[in-house]
Coordinates of C-alpha atoms in Angstrom, one line a residue:
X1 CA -12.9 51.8 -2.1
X2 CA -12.7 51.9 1.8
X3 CA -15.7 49.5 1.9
X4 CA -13.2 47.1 -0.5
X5 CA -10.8 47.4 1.7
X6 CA -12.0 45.7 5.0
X7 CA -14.7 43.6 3.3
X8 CA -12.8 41.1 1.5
X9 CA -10.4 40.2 5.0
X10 CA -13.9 39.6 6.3
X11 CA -15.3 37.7 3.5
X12 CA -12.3 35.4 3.6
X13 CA -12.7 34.7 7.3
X14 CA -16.5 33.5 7.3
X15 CA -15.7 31.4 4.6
X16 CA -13.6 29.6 6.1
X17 CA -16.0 29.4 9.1
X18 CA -18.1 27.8 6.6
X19 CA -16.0 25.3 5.2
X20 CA -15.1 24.3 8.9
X21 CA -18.6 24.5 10.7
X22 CA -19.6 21.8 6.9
X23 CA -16.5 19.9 7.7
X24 CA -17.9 19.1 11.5
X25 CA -21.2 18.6 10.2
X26 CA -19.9 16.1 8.1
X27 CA -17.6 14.6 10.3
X28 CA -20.5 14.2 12.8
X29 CA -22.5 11.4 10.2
X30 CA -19.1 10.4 9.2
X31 CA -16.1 10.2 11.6
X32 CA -12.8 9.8 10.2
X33 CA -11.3 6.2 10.0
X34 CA -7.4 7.0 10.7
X35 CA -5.6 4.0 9.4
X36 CA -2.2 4.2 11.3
X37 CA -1.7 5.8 15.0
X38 CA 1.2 5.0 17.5
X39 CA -0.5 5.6 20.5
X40 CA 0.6 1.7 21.9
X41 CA 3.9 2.8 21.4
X42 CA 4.4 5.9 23.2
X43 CA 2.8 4.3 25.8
X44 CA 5.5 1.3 26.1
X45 CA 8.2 3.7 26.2
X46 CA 7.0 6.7 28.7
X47 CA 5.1 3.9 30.9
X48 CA 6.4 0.4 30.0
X49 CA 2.6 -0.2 29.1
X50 CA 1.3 0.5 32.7
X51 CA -2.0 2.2 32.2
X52 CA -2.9 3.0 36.3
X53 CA -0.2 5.3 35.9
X54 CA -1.3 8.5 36.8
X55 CA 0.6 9.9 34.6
X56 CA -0.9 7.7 31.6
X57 CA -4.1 8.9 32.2
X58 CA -5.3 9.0 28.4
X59 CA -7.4 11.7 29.3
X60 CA -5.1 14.0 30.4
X61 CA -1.9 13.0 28.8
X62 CA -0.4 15.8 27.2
X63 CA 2.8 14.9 26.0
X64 CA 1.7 12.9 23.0
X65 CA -0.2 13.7 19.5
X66 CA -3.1 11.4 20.6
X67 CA -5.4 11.8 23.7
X68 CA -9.4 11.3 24.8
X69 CA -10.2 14.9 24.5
X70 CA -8.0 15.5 21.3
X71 CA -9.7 12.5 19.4
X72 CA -13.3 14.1 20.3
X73 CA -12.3 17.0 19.2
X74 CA -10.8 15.4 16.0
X75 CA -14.1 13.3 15.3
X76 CA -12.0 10.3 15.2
X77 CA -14.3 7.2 15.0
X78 CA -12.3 4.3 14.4
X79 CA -8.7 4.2 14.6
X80 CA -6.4 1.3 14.0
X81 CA -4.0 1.6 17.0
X82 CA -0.4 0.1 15.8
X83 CA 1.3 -2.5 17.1
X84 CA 4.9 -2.0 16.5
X85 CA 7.9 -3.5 17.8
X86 CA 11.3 -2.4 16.4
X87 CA 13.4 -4.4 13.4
X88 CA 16.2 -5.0 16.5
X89 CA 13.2 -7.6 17.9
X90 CA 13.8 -9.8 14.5
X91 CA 14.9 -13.3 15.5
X92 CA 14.7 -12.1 18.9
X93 CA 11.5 -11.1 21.1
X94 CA 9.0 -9.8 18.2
X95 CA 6.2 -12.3 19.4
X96 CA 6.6 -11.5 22.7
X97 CA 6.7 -8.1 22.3
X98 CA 3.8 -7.7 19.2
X99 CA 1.7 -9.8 22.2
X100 CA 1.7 -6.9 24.8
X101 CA 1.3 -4.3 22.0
X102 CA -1.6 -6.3 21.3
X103 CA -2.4 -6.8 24.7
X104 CA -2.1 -3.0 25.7
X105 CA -4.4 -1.6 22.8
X106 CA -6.9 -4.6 24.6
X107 CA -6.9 -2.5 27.7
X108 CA -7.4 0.4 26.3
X109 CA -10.4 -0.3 25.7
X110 CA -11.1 -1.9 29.6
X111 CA -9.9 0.8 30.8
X112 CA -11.9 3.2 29.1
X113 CA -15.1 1.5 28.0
X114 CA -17.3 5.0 27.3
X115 CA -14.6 6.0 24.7
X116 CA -12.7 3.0 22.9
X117 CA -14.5 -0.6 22.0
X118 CA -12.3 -3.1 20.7
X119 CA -13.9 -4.1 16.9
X120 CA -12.6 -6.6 14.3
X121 CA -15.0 -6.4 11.8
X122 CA -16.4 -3.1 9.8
X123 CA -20.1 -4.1 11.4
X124 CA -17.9 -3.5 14.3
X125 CA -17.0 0.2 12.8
X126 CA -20.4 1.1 12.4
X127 CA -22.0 0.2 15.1
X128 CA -19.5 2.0 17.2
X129 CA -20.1 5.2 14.7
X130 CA -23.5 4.9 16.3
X131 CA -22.6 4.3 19.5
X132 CA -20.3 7.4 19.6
X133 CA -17.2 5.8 20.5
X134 CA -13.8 4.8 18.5
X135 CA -14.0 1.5 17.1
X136 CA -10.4 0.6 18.1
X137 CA -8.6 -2.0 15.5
X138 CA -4.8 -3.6 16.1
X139 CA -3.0 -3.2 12.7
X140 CA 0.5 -5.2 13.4
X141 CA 3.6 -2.9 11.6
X142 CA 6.0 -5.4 10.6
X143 CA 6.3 -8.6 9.4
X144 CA 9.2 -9.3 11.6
X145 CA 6.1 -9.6 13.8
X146 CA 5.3 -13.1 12.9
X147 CA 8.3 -14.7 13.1
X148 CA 7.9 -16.1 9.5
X149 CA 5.2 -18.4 11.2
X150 CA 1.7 -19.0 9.3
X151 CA 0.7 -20.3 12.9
X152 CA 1.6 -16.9 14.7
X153 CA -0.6 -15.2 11.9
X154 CA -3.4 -17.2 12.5
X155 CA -3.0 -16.8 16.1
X156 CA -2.5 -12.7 16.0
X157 CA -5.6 -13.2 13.7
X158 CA -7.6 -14.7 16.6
X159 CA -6.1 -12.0 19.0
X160 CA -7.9 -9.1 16.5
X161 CA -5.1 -8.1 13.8
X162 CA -6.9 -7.1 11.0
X163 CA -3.9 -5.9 9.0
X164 CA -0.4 -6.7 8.3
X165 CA 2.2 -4.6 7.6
X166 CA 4.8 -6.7 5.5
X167 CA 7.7 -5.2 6.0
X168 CA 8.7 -2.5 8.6
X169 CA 12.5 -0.5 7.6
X170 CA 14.0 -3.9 7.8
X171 CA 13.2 -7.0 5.4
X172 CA 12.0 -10.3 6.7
X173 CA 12.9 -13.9 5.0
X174 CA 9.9 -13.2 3.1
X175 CA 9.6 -9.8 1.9
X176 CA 11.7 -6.8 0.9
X177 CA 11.7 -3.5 2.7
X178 CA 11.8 0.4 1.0
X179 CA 15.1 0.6 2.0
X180 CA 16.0 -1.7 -0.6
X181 CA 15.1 1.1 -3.4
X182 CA 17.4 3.5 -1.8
X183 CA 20.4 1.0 -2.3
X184 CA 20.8 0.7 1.8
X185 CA 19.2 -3.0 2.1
X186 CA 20.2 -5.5 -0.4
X187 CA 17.3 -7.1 -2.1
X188 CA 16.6 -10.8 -0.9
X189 CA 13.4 -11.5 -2.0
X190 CA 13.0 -9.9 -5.2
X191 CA 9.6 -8.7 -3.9
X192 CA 8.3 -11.4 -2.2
X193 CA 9.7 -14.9 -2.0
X194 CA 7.5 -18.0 -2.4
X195 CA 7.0 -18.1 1.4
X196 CA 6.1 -14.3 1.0
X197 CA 3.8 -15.5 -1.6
X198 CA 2.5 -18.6 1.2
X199 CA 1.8 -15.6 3.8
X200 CA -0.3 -13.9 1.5
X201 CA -2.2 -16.2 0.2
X202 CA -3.2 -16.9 4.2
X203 CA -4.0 -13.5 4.5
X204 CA -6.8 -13.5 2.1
X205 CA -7.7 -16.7 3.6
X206 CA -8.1 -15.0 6.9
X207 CA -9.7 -12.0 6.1
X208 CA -6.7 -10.2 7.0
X209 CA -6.1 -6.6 5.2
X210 CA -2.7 -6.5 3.4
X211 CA -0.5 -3.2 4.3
X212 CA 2.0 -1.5 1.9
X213 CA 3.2 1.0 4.0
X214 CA 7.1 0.8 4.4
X215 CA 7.6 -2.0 1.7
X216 CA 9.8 -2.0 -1.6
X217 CA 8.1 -1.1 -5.1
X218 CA 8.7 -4.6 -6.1
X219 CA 6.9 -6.1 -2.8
X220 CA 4.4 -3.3 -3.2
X221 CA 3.5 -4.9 -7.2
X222 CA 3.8 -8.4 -6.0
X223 CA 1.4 -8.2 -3.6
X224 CA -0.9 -6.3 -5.4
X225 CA -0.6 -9.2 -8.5
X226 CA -0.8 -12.0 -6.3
X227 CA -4.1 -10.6 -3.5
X228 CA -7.5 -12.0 -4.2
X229 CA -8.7 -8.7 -2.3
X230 CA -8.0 -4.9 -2.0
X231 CA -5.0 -4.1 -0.2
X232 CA -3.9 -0.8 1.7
X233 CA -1.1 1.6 2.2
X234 CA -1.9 2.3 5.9
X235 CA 0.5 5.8 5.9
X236 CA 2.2 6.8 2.6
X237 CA 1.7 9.7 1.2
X238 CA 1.9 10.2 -3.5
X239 CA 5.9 9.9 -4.4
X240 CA 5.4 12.2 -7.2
X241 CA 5.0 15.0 -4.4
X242 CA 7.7 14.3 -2.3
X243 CA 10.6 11.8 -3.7
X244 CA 11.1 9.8 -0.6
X245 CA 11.1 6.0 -1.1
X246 CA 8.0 5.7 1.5
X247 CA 6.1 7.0 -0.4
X248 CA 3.8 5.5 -3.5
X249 CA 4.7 6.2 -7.2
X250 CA 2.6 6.7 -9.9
X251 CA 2.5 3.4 -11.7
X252 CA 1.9 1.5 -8.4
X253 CA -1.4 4.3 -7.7
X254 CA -2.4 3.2 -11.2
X255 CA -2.5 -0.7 -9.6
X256 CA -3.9 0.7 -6.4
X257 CA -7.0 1.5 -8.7
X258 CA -7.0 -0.9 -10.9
X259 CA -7.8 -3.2 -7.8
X260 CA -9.6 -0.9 -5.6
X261 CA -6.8 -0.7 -3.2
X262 CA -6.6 2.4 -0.8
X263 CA -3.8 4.8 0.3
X264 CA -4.1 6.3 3.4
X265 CA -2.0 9.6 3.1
X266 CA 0.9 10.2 5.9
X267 CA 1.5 13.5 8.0
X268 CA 5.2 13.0 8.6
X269 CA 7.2 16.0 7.1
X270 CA 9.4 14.0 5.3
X271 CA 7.3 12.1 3.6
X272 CA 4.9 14.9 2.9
X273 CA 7.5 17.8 2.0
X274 CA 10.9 15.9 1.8
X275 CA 12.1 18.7 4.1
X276 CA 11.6 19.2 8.4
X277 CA 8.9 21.9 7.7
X278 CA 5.7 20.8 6.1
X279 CA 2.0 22.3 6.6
X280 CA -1.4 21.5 6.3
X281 CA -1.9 22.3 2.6
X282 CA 1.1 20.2 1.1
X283 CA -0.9 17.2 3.1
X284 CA -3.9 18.3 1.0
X285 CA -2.1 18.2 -2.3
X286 CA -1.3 14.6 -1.3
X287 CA -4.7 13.8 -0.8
X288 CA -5.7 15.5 -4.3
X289 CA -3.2 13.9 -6.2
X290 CA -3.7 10.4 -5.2
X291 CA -7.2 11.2 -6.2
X292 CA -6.5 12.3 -9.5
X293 CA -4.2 10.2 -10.4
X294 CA -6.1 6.7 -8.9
X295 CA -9.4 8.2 -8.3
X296 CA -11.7 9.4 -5.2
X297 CA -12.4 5.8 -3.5
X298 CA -8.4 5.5 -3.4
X299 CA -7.4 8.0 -0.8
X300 CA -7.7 8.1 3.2
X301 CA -6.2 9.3 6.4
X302 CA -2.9 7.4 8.0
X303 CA -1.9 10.6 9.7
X304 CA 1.1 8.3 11.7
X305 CA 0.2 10.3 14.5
X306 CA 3.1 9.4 18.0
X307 CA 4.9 7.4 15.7
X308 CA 7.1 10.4 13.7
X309 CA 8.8 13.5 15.5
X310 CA 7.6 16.1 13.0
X311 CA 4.0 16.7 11.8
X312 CA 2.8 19.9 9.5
X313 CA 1.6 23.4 10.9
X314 CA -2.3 23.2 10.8
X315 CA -2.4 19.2 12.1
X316 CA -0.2 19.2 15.1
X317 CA -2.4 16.7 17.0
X318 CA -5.5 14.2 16.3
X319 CA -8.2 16.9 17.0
X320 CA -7.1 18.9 13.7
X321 CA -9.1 16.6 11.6
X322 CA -12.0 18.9 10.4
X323 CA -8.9 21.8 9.9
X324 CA -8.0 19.4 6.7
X325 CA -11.5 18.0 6.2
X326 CA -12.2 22.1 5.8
X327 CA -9.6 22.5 3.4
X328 CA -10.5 19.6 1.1
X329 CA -14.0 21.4 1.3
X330 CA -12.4 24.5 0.0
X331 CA -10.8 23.0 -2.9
X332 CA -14.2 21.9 -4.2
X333 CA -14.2 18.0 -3.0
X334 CA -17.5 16.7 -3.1
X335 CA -19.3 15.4 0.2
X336 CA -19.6 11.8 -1.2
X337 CA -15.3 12.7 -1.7
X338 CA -15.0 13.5 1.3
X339 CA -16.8 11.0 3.6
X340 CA -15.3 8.4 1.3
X341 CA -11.8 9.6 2.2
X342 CA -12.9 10.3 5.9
X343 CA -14.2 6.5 6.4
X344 CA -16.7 5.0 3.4
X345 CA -13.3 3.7 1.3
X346 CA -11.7 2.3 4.0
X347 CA -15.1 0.3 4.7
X348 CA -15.0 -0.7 1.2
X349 CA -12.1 -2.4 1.0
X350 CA -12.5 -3.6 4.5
X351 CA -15.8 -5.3 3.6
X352 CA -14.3 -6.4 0.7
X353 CA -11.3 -8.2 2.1
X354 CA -14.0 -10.2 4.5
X355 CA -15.8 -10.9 1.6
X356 CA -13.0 -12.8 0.1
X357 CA -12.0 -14.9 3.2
X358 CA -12.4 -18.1 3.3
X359 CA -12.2 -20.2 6.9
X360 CA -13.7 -23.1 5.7
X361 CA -11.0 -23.6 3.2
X362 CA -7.7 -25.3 4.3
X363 CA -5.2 -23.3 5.4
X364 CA -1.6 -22.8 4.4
X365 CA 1.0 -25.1 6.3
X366 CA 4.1 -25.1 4.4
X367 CA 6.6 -23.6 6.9
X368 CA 9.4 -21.2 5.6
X369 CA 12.3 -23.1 4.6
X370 CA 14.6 -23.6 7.4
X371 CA 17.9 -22.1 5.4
X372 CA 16.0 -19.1 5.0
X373 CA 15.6 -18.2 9.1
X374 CA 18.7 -16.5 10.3
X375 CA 20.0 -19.3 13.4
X376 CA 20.1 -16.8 16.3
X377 CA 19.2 -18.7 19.6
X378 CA 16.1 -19.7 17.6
X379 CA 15.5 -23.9 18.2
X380 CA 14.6 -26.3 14.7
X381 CA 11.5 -28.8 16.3
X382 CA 9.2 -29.9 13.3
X383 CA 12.2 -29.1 11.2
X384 CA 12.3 -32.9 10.9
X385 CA 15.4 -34.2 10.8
X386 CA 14.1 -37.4 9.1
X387 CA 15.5 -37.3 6.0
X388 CA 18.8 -36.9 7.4
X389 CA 18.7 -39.3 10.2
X390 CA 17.2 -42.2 7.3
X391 CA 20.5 -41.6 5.6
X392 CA 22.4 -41.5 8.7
X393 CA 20.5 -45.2 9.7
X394 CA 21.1 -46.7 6.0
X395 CA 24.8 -45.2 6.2
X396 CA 25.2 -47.5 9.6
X397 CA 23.7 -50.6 8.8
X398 CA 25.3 -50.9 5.1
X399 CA 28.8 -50.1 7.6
X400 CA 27.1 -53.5 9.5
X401 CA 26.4 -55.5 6.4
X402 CA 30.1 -55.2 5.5
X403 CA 31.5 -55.7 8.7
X404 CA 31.0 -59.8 8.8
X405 CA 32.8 -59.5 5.4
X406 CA 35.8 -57.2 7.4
X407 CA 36.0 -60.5 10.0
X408 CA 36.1 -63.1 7.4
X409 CA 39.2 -61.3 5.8
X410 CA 40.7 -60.6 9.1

């Protein structure tokens, strides 16, 4: 009875040494692939981007979710550092300012060398794996970010983007935001509008992964209709958890498998609890629902780390990776699960939106309609004026064919 008593505290206890020390060894063949991190970000706002900042030192920075020692400790392996600019940017600075997101996840990498190497493929990925280091990838939140310019998607292509978020919490001339399911943005482009349509379609061509995160339902089904490829949900979490219009619902996870599509599940409270307090556990019902519902190669990691203000007791920081890893492990997910969710699905669909590129086919060059762009201080070259001017120069000379006819009646 005594024995009983204290032996089953203990038992528990080495247990759940075990499911952590196989959750390291795991992690250790296969580091975790965190699709969304906001890293970038923090560092424009504490340090306007200056990285010889004492103070910005990324190995001793301790204000922020994400540091060297913390993403070691993790066993992050490739991360996809955002590059976010705000919705107040739209029609203003977004290029400008994507650029030196860009430019400051770039330098990053410079600057630390034995950590981070800047990738752009997923033989990029895996050689860093074996390298040791975090393959570092720019995924672009917003498509505010392009300006509604195919030509500034190719070139943020070129500059490593290697996804897109459509839509941030604002909707572009193109595509329609979450916000419009909550009745607080008015729909404009039922989805996507044929532009919309144009951008992805140059996507595909590019070899450029489509992300989900932070669009309507009706953008998230038009996309995945219309792309030749596997898209991704870079951070959402399963809306059938937690009603919050981030998040995806059930019939949209029944696309995502249908096409081999991937959602990378969120840490932020609110989107994992619908409440301020959320903790490690809810996060792991997330990830076992989405695999139930759209199966094991569906689910991954987007833990929006320095880009939300609340995260869940048990993953208050990048380095508590194995902690959930451990708990997925406890509630019986197979290895081949779990290094799928931890990197192996995210190289699948990765692999497989390279696949379908295409650079030797022509790419897309019809420009958004002019109507459609909001005026701002924006200027209208190559929005010829042509047509206009034609009827303007036919207008004056049939006004000089009459005017002979005006003297002889004079």
């Amino acid at each position: 009875m005594w024995t009983s008593w204290w032996l089953w505290p203990l038992v528990a206890i080495c247990t759940a040494d075990q499911f952590r020390d196989q959750a390291e060894r795991i992690m250790q063949g296969t580091p975790v692939i965190d699709g969304h991190n906001d890293l970038p970000w923090q560092l424009l706002k504490m340090f306007n981007n200056q990285l010889r900042d004492e103070r910005a030192n990324l190995t001793t920075l301790a204000s922020t979710h994400t540091n060297i020692p913390k993403l070691k400790a993790g066993f992050v392996g490739g991360q996809f550092w955002s590059a976010y600019v705000p919705c107040d940017t739209q029609n203003k600075d977004a290029v400008r300012r994507t650029l030196e997101q860009i430019d400051v996840i770039h330098r990053m990498c410079q600057m630390y060398p034995e950590t981070f190497v800047c990738v752009t493929n997923s033989t990029g990925i895996r050689q860093a794996f074996q390298e040791g280091r975090v393959a570092s990838l720019v995924g672009v939140e917003g498509g505010h970010s392009i300006d509604s310019s195919l030509a500034v998607l190719r070139a943020l292509y070129h500059l490593g983007m290697r996804y897109l978020t459509l839509t941030h919490s604002c909707n572009t001339p193109w595509a329609d935001n979450w916000l419009v399911d909550t009745g607080e943005d008015k729909a404009q482009s039922q989805g996507l509008s044929l532009f919309g349509q144009t951008v992805l379609k140059e996507m595909n061509r590019l070899g450029v992964m489509i992300d989900l995160a932070h669009v309507s339902v009706a953008t998230m089904k038009a996309a995945l209709e219309l792309s030749k490829a596997p898209v991704i949900f870079s951070h959402s979490s399963a809306y059938s958890l937690c009603a919050h219009r981030r998040n995806v619902p059930d019939d949209v996870l029944q696309l995502v498998k249908q096409t081999g599509s991937l959602v990378m599940v969120n840490f932020y409270n609110d989107y994992v609890a619908c409440q301020r307090e959320a903790n490690l556990s809810q996060v792991a019902d997330h990830l076992d629902y989405i695999k139930n519902v759209a199966g094991a190669e569906a689910v991954g990691f987007g833990g929006d780390y320095d880009g939300v203000s609340r995260v869940p007791s048990g993953l208050e920081d990048v380095s508590k990776y194995p902690d959930l890893v451990a708990e997925l492990l406890r509630r019986q997910w197979t290895e081949a699960e779990i290094r799928g969710a931890l990197a192996d699905n995210l190289l699948r669909v990765f692999e497989a939106v390279e696949e379908a590129s295409d650079h030797m086919q022509t790419p897309e060059e019809e420009p958004i309609p002019l109507d459609k762009l909001e005026p701002s201080c924006r200027t209208k070259y190559g929005y010829s004026q042509a047509p206009s001017l034609h009827r303007q120069l036919g207008a004056l000379l049939a006004s000089l064919a009459l005017l002979p006819l005006g003297l002889c009646l004079l």
